[in-house]
Short mmCIF file of C-alpha atoms in Angstrom, two decimals:
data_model
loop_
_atom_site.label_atom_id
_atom_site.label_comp_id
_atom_site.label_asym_id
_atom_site.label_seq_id
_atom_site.Cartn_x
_atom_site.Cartn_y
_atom_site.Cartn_z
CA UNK A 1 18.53 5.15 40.96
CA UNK A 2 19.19 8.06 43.34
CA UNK A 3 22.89 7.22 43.72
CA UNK A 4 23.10 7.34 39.88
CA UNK A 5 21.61 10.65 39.96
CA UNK A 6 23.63 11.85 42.60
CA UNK A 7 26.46 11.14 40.36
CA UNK A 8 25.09 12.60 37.35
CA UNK A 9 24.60 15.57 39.33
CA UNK A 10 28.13 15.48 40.78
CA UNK A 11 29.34 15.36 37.42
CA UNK A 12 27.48 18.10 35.50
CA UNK A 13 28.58 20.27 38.45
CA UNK A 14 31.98 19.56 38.32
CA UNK A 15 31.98 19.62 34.40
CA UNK A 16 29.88 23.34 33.73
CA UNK A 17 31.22 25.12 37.04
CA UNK A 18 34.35 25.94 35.08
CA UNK A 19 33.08 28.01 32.46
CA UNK A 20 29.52 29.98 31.51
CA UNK A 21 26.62 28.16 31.45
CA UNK A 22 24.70 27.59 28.27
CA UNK A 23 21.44 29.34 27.82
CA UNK A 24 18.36 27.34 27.62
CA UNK A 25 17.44 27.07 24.06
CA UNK A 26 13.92 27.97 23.32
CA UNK A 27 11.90 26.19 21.56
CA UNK A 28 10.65 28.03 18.37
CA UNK A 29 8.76 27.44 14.52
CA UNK A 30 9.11 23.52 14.16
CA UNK A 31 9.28 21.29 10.99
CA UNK A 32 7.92 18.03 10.55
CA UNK A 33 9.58 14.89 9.38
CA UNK A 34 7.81 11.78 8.21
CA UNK A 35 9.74 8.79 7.26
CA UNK A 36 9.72 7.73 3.84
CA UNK A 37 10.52 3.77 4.24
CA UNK A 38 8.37 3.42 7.79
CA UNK A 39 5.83 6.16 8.09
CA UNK A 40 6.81 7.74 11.53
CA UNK A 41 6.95 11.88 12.00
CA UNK A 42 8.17 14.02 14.59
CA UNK A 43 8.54 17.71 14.96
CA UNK A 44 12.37 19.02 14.76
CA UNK A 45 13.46 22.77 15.03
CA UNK A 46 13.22 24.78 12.28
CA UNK A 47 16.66 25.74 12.00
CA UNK A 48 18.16 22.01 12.46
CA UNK A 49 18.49 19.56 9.48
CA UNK A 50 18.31 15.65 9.26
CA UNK A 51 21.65 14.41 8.35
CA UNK A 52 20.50 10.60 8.87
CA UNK A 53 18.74 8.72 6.22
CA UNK A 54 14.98 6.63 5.65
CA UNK A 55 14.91 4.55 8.86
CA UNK A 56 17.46 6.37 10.96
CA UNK A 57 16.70 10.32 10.76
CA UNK A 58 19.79 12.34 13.13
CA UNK A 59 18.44 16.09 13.79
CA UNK A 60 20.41 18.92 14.66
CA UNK A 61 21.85 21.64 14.09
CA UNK A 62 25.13 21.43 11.70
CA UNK A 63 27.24 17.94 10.59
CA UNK A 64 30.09 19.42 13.00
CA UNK A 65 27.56 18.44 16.16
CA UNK A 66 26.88 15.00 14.71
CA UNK A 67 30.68 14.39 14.37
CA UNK A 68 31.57 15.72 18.04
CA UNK A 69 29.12 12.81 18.92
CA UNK A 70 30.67 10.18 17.17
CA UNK A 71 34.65 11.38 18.28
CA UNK A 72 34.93 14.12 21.10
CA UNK A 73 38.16 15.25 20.13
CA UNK A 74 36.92 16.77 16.75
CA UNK A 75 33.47 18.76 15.71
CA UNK A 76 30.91 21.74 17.88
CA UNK A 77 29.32 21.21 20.73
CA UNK A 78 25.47 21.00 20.73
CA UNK A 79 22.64 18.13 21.22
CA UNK A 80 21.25 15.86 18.48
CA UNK A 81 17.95 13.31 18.52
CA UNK A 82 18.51 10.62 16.51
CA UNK A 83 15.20 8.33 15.48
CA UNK A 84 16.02 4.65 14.60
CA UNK A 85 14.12 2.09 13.48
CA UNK A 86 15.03 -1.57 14.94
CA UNK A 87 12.93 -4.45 12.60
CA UNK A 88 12.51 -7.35 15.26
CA UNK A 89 13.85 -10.32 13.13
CA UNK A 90 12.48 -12.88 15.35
CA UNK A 91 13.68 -10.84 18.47
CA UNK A 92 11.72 -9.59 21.06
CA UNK A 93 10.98 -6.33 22.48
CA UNK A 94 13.36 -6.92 25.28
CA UNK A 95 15.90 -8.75 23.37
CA UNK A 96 16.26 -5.55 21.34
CA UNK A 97 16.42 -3.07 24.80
CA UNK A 98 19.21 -5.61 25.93
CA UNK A 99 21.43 -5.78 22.95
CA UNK A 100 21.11 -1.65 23.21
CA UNK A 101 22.40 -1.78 26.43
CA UNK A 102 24.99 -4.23 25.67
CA UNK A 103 26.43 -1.65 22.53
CA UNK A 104 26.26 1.54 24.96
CA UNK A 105 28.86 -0.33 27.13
CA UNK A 106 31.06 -1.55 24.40
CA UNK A 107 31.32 1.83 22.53
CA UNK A 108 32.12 3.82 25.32
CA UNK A 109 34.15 3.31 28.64
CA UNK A 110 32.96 4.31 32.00
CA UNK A 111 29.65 4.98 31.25
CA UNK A 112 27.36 4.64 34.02
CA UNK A 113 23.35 3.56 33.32
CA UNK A 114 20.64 4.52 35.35
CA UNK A 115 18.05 1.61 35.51
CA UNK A 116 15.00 1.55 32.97
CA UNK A 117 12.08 4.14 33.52
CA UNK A 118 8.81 3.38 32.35
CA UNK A 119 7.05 6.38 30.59
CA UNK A 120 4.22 7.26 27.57
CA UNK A 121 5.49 8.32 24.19
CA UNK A 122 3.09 8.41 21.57
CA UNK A 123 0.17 6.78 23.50
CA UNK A 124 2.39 3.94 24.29
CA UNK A 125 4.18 2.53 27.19
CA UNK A 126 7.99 3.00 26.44
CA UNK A 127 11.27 2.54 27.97
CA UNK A 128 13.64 5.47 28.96
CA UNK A 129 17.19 4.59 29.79
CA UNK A 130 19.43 7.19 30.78
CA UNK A 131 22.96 7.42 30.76
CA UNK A 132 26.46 9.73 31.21
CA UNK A 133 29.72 9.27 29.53
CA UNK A 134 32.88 10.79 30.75
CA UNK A 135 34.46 12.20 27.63
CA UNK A 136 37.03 14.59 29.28
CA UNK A 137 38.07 15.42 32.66
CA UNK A 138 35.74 18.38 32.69
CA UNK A 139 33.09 17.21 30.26
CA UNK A 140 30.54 14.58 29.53
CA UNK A 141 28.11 13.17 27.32
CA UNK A 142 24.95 13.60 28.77
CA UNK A 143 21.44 11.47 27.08
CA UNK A 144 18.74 8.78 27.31
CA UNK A 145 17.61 6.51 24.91
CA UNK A 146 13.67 5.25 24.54
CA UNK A 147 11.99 2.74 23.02
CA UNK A 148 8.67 2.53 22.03
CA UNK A 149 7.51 -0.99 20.89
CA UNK A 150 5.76 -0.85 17.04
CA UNK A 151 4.14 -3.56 15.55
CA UNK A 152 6.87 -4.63 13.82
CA UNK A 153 9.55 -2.80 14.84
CA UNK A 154 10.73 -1.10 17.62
CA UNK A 155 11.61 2.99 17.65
CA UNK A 156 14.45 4.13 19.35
CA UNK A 157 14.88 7.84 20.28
CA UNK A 158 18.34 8.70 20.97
CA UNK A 159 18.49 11.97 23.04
CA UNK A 160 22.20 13.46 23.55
CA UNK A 161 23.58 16.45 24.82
CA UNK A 162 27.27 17.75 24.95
CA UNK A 163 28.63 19.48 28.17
CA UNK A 164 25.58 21.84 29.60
CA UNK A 165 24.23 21.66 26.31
CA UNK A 166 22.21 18.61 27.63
CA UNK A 167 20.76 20.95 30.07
CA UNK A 168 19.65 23.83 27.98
CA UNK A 169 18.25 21.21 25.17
CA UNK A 170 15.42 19.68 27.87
CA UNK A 171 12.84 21.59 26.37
CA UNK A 172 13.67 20.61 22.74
CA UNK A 173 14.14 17.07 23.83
CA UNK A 174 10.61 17.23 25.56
CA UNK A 175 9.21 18.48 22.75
CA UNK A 176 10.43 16.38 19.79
CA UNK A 177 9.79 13.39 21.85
CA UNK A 178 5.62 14.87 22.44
CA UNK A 179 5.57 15.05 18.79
CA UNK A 180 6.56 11.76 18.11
CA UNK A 181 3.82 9.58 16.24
CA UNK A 182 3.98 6.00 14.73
CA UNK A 183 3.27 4.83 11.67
CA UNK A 184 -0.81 4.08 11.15
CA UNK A 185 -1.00 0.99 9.54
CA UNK A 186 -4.51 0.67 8.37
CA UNK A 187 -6.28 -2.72 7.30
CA UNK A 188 -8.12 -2.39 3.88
CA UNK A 189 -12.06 -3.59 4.02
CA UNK A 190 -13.82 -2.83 1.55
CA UNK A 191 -11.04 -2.67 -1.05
CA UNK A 192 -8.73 -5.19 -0.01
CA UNK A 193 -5.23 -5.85 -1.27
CA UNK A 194 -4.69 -8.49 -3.97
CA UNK A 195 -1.20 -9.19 -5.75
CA UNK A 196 -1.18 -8.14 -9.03
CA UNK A 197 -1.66 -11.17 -11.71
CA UNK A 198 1.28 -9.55 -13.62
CA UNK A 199 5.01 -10.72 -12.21
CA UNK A 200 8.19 -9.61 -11.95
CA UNK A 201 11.46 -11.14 -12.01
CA UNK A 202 13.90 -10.25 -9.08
CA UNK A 203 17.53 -10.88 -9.66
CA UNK A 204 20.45 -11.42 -7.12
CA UNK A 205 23.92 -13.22 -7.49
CA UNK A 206 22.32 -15.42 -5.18
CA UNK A 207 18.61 -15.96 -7.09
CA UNK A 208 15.92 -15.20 -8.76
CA UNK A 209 12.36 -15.06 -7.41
CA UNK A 210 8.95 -14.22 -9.26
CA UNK A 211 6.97 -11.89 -7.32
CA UNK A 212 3.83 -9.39 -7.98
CA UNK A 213 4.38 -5.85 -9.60
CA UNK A 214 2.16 -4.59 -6.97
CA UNK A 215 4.73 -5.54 -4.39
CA UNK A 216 7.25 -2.56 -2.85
CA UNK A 217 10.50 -2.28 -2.02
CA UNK A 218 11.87 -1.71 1.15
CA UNK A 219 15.28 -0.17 1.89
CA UNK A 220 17.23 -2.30 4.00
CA UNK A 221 20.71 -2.39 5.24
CA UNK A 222 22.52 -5.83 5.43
CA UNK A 223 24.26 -7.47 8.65
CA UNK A 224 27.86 -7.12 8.70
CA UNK A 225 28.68 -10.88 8.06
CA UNK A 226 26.03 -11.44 5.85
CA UNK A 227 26.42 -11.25 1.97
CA UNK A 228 23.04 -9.92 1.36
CA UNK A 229 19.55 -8.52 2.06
CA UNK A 230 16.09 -7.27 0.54
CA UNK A 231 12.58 -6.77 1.26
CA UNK A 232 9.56 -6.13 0.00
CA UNK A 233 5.77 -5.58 1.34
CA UNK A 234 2.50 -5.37 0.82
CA UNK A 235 0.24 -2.91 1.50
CA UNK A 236 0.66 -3.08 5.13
CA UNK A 237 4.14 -2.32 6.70
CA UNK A 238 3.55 -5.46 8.95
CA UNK A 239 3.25 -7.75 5.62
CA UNK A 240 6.84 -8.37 4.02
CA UNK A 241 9.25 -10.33 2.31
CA UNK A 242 12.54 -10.75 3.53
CA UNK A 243 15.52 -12.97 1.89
CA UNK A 244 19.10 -12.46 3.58
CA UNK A 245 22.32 -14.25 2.51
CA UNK A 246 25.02 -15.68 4.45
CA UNK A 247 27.86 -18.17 4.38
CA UNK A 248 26.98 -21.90 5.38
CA UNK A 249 30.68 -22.12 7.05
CA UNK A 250 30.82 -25.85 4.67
CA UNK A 251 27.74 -26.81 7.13
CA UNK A 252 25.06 -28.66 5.84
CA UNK A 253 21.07 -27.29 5.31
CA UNK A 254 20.76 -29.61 8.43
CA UNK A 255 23.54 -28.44 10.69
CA UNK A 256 22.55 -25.08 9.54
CA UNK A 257 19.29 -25.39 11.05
CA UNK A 258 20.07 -27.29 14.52
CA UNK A 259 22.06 -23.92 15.00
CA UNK A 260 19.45 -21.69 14.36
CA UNK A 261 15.84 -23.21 15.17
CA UNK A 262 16.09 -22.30 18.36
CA UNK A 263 16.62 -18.75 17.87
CA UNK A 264 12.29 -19.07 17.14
CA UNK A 265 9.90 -19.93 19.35
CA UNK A 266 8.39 -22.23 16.85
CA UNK A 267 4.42 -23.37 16.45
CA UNK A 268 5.31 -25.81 14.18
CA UNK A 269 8.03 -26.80 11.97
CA UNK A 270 8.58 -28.64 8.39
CA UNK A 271 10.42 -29.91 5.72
CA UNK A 272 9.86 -28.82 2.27
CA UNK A 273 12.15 -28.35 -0.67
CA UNK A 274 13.18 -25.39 -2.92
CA UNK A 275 14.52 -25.45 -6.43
CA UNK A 276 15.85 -29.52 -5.57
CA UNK A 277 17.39 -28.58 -2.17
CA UNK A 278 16.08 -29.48 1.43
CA UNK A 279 14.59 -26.97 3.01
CA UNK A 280 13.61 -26.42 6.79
CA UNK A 281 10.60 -23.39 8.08
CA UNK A 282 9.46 -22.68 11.06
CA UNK A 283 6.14 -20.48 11.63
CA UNK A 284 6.40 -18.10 15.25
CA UNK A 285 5.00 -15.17 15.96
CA UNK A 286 7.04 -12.70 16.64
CA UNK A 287 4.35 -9.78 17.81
CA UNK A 288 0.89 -10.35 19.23
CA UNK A 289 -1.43 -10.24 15.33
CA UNK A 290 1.91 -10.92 13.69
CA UNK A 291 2.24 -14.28 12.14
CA UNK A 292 5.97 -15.23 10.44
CA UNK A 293 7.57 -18.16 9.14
CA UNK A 294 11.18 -18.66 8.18
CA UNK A 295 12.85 -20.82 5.55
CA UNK A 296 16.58 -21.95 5.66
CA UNK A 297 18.09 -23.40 2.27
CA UNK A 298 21.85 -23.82 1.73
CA UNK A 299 23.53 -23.77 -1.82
CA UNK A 300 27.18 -23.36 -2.88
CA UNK A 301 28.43 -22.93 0.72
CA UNK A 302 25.90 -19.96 1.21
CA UNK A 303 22.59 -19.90 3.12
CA UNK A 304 19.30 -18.34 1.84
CA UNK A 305 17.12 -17.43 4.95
CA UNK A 306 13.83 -16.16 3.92
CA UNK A 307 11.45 -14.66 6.39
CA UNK A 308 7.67 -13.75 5.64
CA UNK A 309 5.77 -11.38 8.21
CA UNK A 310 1.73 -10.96 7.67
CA UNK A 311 -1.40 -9.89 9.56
CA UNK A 312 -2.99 -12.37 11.37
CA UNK A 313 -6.06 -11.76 10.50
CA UNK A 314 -5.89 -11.72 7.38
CA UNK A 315 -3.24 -14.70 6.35
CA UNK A 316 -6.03 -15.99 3.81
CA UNK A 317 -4.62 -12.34 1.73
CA UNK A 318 -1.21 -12.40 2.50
CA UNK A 319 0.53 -15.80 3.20
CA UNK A 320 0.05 -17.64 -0.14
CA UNK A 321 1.18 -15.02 -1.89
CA UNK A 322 4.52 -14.77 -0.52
CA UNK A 323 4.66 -18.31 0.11
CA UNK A 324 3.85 -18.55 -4.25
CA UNK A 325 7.20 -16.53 -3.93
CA UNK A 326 9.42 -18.62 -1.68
CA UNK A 327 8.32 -21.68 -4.47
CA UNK A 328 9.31 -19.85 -6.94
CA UNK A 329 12.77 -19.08 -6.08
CA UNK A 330 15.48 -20.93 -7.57
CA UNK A 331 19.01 -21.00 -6.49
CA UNK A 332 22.24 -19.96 -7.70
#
């Protein structure tokens, strides 16, 4: 750790002493950001703007700052905090820190990575993982990422900093990241959720599925290979729906799942079927009061992986209703 800091130092010194130092940037009037699709805020400066989207909100100050970022050669320089949201899938917490890792050294060359830092964002224990990239031979890319572990989903704050702009940004990246808040996700008592009696019919080039009109829709973005993806919840962000499609590669529902059951950490396992085909699930839990089970069903060279989430503590609410759905899917 101190050798990495040494060289951070090193760098920064060699990279600002050339030119005038930028002045600190104080922090002024804020504005507050709450995620429509998960529910999280955080406090930005007034006089930046989000140019990210539900689930991955990218604040600062003009589009030019967000493009320096993403090529050096082009756009202004500045700092930018990105908030992402990572579902967990079946992965862990620390599956999820290590694939982040494992992207930061594919995108860019020579980085170097301090070692993980444990420290408290929003009443939580997160990981901070800092980092400098060499983008010129006089300046750098200066940031940290954190995560902080949700209930279903982990939250990754992405703080960067151009040049000495890193420097004179500490007190806005301090300050963001104090404001940060998860999502409350609060269990109904006395009025508890109940699907609607009135269905719906959703439609796909893959299938159809009957589901409750009391259901909603999540916005969800679709793996690269895969051919596609939607969810939908309950009243509870932890209690969804999930169906994503991919190519079967000509394997069978069989071979399909002898490559993929051990990606879960399975408390039991079956055999059902769905519309006529053979169908293989799994039930795992995938965060401590989280309960899941997957289903894997191949038709016309294409798999249909369906994934249920739900509380625990209340699977006598939530699991026969979206297992009602996975029966009532048929197949295209």
């Amino acid at each position: 750790m101190k050798s990495f800091l040494l060289i951070t130092v090193a760098f920064l010194f060699l990279f600002t002493s050339c030119g005038k130092k930028a002045e600190p940037v104080k922090v002024g009037e804020l504005n507050e950001y709450k995620d429509p699709a998960f529910g999280f805020k955080i406090k930005y400066l007034k006089e930046w703007k989000n140019f990210g989207e539900a689930g991955k909100a990218i604040f600062t100050k003009t589009q030019e700052v967000v493009n320096k970022f993403l090529d050096p050669r082009t756009g202004e320089e500045g700092a930018q905090i990105t908030v992402q949201v990572i579902k967990y899938a079946g992965s862990t917490a620390e599956d999820v820190i290590q694939l982040g890792k494992e992207e930061l050294t594919q995108t860019w060359q020579n980085i170097q990575i301090a070692p993980d830092e444990k420290i408290n964002v929003a009443g939580k224990e997160a990981v901070k993982i800092a980092y400098g990239i060499p983008v010129t031979s006089k300046k750098q890319i200066s940031g940290y990422d954190i995560y902080v572990a949700g209930d279903t989903a982990m939250y990754k704050l992405i703080c960067l900093g151009y040049g000495d702009q890193y420097e004179a940004h500490a007190e806005v990246f301090s300050t963001m990241i104090n404001s940060f808040e998860l999502p409350i996700i609060v269990a109904k008592k006395s009025d508890q959720w109940s699907p609607s009696g009135n269905m719906e019919t959703y439609k796909s080039d893959f299938f159809t599925i009957l589901y409750p009109d009391n259901l909603e829709f999540n916005t969800v973005k679709k793996a690269a290979k895969d051919d596609f993806a939607m969810e939908m919840r309950a009243d509870r962000l932890d209690c969804t729906i999930r169906i994503d499609v991919f190519g079967a590669q000509k394997l069978t529902v069989d071979k399909v799942w002898e490559q993929n059951k051990g990606r879960y950490t399975s408390k039991a396992i079956g055999k059902i079927q769905i519309d006529g085909q053979d169908t293989y699930w799994a039930d795992y839990s995938p965060r401590k009061e989280i309960s899941s089970r997957v289903y894997f069903v191949v038709k016309n060279d294409k798999v249909i992986r369906t994934t249920i989430n739900y509380f625990s503590a209340q699977k006598d609410v939530y699991f026969p209703t979206f297992e009602n759905m996975v029966k009532s899917l048929k197949l295209k």
